[in-house]
Coordinates of C-alpha atoms in Angstrom, one line a residue:
M21 CA -4.7 17.3 11.4
K22 CA -7.5 15.8 9.4
Q23 CA -7.2 12.2 8.1
S24 CA -5.6 12.2 4.7
I25 CA -7.6 9.1 3.6
E26 CA -10.6 7.1 4.6
L27 CA -8.9 4.1 6.2
D28 CA -11.3 1.0 6.6
R29 CA -9.0 -1.1 8.9
F30 CA -5.1 -1.3 9.1
E31 CA -3.5 -3.7 11.5
I32 CA 0.1 -3.3 12.8
R33 CA 2.1 -5.6 15.0
F34 CA 5.4 -4.6 16.7
S35 CA 7.3 -7.5 17.9
G36 CA 10.7 -8.4 19.5
L37 CA 12.4 -8.9 22.8
G38 CA 11.8 -7.3 26.2
G39 CA 14.0 -4.2 26.7
Q40 CA 13.7 -3.1 22.9
G41 CA 11.1 -0.6 23.6
I42 CA 8.3 -2.4 21.7
I43 CA 5.5 -1.1 24.0
T44 CA 6.7 2.4 24.0
L45 CA 7.0 2.2 20.2
G46 CA 3.4 1.1 19.9
R47 CA 2.1 3.6 22.3
V48 CA 3.9 6.6 20.8
M49 CA 2.7 5.7 17.2
G50 CA -0.7 5.1 18.4
A51 CA -1.0 8.4 20.0
G52 CA 0.5 10.0 17.0
L53 CA -2.1 8.4 14.6
A54 CA -5.0 9.1 17.0
L55 CA -4.1 12.7 18.3
G56 CA -2.1 13.9 15.4
H57 CA -3.8 12.3 12.4
S58 CA -7.3 11.9 13.8
F59 CA -7.7 8.2 13.3
N60 CA -9.4 5.8 15.7
V61 CA -6.9 3.5 17.2
T62 CA -6.9 0.5 19.6
Q63 CA -3.8 -0.8 21.3
T64 CA -3.2 -4.2 22.8
Q65 CA 0.0 -5.7 24.1
S66 CA 1.6 -8.8 25.8
Y67 CA 4.8 -9.6 27.4
G68 CA 6.9 -12.8 27.8
P69 CA 7.8 -14.2 31.1
E70 CA 10.7 -12.0 31.5
A71 CA 10.7 -8.1 31.5
R72 CA 14.0 -8.1 29.6
G73 CA 15.0 -10.7 27.2
G74 CA 11.6 -12.4 26.8
S75 CA 9.0 -11.9 24.1
S76 CA 7.1 -8.5 23.8
R77 CA 4.3 -7.6 21.3
C78 CA 2.2 -4.4 20.8
D79 CA -0.5 -4.3 18.2
L80 CA -2.4 -1.3 16.8
V81 CA -5.6 -1.4 14.9
V82 CA -6.2 1.9 12.9
S83 CA -9.4 3.1 11.2
S84 CA -11.4 6.1 10.2
K85 CA -14.4 4.2 11.5
R86 CA -15.4 2.9 14.7
I87 CA -13.3 -0.3 15.7
S88 CA -15.5 -3.1 16.5
F89 CA -12.9 -5.6 17.2
P90 CA -9.7 -4.4 18.8
K91 CA -7.3 -7.4 18.2
A92 CA -5.0 -7.6 15.2
E93 CA -5.2 -11.0 13.5
N94 CA -4.6 -10.2 9.7
L95 CA -1.7 -7.9 9.8
D96 CA -1.1 -5.3 7.1
L97 CA 2.2 -4.5 8.7
L98 CA 4.5 -6.7 10.7
V99 CA 7.6 -5.2 12.5
A100 CA 9.9 -8.0 13.7
L101 CA 13.0 -6.9 15.8
S102 CA 14.0 -10.5 16.7
Q103 CA 14.2 -13.9 14.9
E104 CA 11.8 -15.3 17.4
A105 CA 9.2 -12.7 16.7
C106 CA 9.6 -13.1 13.1
N107 CA 9.1 -16.8 13.3
A108 CA 6.1 -16.5 15.6
Y109 CA 4.1 -13.8 13.8
Y110 CA 4.9 -14.1 10.2
P111 CA 1.9 -16.5 9.5
Y112 CA -0.4 -13.6 10.7
L113 CA 0.8 -11.4 7.9
K114 CA -1.8 -11.0 5.2
P115 CA -1.0 -11.6 1.4
G116 CA 0.6 -8.5 0.3
G117 CA 1.2 -7.2 3.8
V118 CA 4.6 -5.7 4.6
L119 CA 7.4 -7.2 6.7
V120 CA 9.9 -4.9 8.3
L121 CA 12.9 -6.5 9.9
E122 CA 15.9 -5.6 12.1
S123 CA 18.5 -6.9 9.7
D124 CA 21.1 -7.8 12.5
M125 CA 18.7 -9.8 14.7
V126 CA 16.7 -11.6 12.1
A127 CA 19.2 -13.7 10.2
Q128 CA 16.8 -16.1 8.5
P129 CA 13.8 -14.2 7.1
P130 CA 10.9 -16.5 6.1
T131 CA 10.5 -14.7 2.7
N132 CA 12.4 -12.8 0.2
H133 CA 10.0 -10.0 0.3
F134 CA 10.8 -7.8 3.3
L135 CA 12.4 -4.4 4.2
A136 CA 15.2 -4.1 6.7
L137 CA 17.5 -1.8 8.5
P138 CA 20.1 -2.4 11.3
F139 CA 18.2 -0.4 13.7
T140 CA 20.1 -1.4 16.9
R141 CA 23.5 -0.8 15.2
M142 CA 22.2 2.6 14.0
A143 CA 21.1 3.7 17.4
K144 CA 24.4 2.7 18.9
E145 CA 26.9 4.1 16.1
K146 CA 24.8 7.1 14.9
V147 CA 22.9 8.2 17.8
G148 CA 25.1 6.9 20.6
I149 CA 22.2 5.6 22.6
P150 CA 21.1 1.9 22.1
Q151 CA 17.6 2.8 23.8
A152 CA 16.9 5.2 20.9
M153 CA 16.4 2.1 18.6
N154 CA 12.7 2.2 18.8
T155 CA 12.5 5.8 17.9
I156 CA 14.6 5.2 14.7
V157 CA 12.0 2.5 13.8
L158 CA 9.2 5.0 14.5
G159 CA 10.9 7.4 11.9
A160 CA 11.4 4.6 9.4
L161 CA 7.7 3.6 9.7
T162 CA 6.6 7.2 9.5
Y163 CA 8.4 7.3 5.9
L164 CA 6.9 4.0 5.0
L165 CA 3.2 4.3 5.9
P166 CA 1.2 6.3 3.3
F167 CA -1.1 7.9 5.7
T168 CA 1.4 9.3 8.2
R169 CA 3.1 12.6 8.1
Q170 CA 6.6 13.4 9.3
N171 CA 6.0 16.6 11.1
V172 CA 2.8 15.5 12.6
M173 CA 4.2 12.2 14.1
R174 CA 7.6 13.8 15.2
K175 CA 5.5 16.6 16.9
S176 CA 3.4 14.1 18.8
M177 CA 6.5 12.1 19.8
E178 CA 8.2 15.3 21.2
E179 CA 5.0 16.0 23.2
S180 CA 5.2 12.6 24.8
L181 CA 8.6 12.9 26.0
P182 CA 10.4 14.6 29.0
E183 CA 12.3 17.6 27.8
K184 CA 15.8 16.1 28.7
I185 CA 15.5 13.3 26.1
R186 CA 13.6 15.1 23.2
A187 CA 16.7 16.4 21.3
V188 CA 18.2 12.8 21.1
N189 CA 14.9 11.3 20.1
V190 CA 14.4 13.8 17.3
K191 CA 17.7 12.9 16.1
A192 CA 16.9 9.3 16.1
F193 CA 13.4 9.8 14.5
N194 CA 14.9 11.9 11.7
L195 CA 17.7 9.2 11.2
G196 CA 15.2 6.7 10.7
Y197 CA 13.0 8.6 8.4
R198 CA 16.0 9.5 6.3
E199 CA 17.4 6.0 6.2
A200 CA 14.1 4.4 5.4
R201 CA 13.7 6.8 2.4
R202 CA 17.2 5.8 1.2
A203 CA 16.8 2.0 1.7
F204 CA 13.0 1.3 1.3
G205 CA 12.6 3.3 -1.8
D206 CA 9.1 3.5 -3.3
T207 CA 5.8 2.7 -1.7
P208 CA 5.2 -1.1 -1.4
P209 CA 3.0 -2.6 -4.1
A210 CA 0.1 -3.4 -1.7
W211 CA -0.2 0.2 -0.6
E212 CA 0.2 1.9 -3.9
E213 CA -3.5 2.5 -4.2
M214 CA -3.5 4.0 -0.6
A215 CA -0.7 6.3 -1.4
A216 CA -2.4 7.4 -4.6
E217 CA -5.5 8.3 -2.5
V218 CA -3.4 10.3 0.0
E219 CA -1.7 12.2 -3.0
R220 CA -5.3 13.0 -4.5
A221 CA -6.5 14.2 -1.1
E222 CA -3.6 16.4 -0.8
K223 CA -3.8 18.0 -4.1
K224 CA -7.6 18.6 -3.4
S225 CA -6.8 20.2 -0.1
K226 CA -4.2 22.5 -1.8
A227 CA -6.6 23.5 -4.5
A228 CA -9.4 24.3 -2.2
P229 CA -9.9 28.0 -1.5
K230 CA -8.9 29.1 1.9
K231 CA -11.4 30.4 4.3
K232 CA -11.1 33.9 5.4

């Protein structure tokens, strides 16, 4: 798939606790943006002292251009799945950047401007597998980001997974996309211009004569 817009530089940080699938979430979304949407993507990651229960972080830098500096320091999107992660990384969110929270895990948001869903509870109650929480987040972010496409990201996710767990992850992905559309509503103000650019590009693409 061709890029829907020219993206200068867009920084994403996934953060939370070990065992929440943070690194896998970043890897799958990064692959979907690179292979499915044709963006340049860099991924960096870090772990806390424990594999499970310690801190975990994964950053993506996404661009239509060559990425000269791979680390994320001025975040357009911060996904915080624990209170500790939210406290630690909120200062790196740029003015107008978007904060997405796990509502059951972040009891004290640092701002009134955030988007939230109970991702873990949704995985347990609606999918039946707590480990599918990160795939629900992936679906929600696919809805939220103006430059991602549901069918493209879902296909990329399916191709990265063993066949035996594809069906349950597709269910989780679709759930996240659907619930984000219900709960998050319109495009965040900071990304409205980007969304308008995507819409113009799509209209232009549809109007262009097809090659025989």
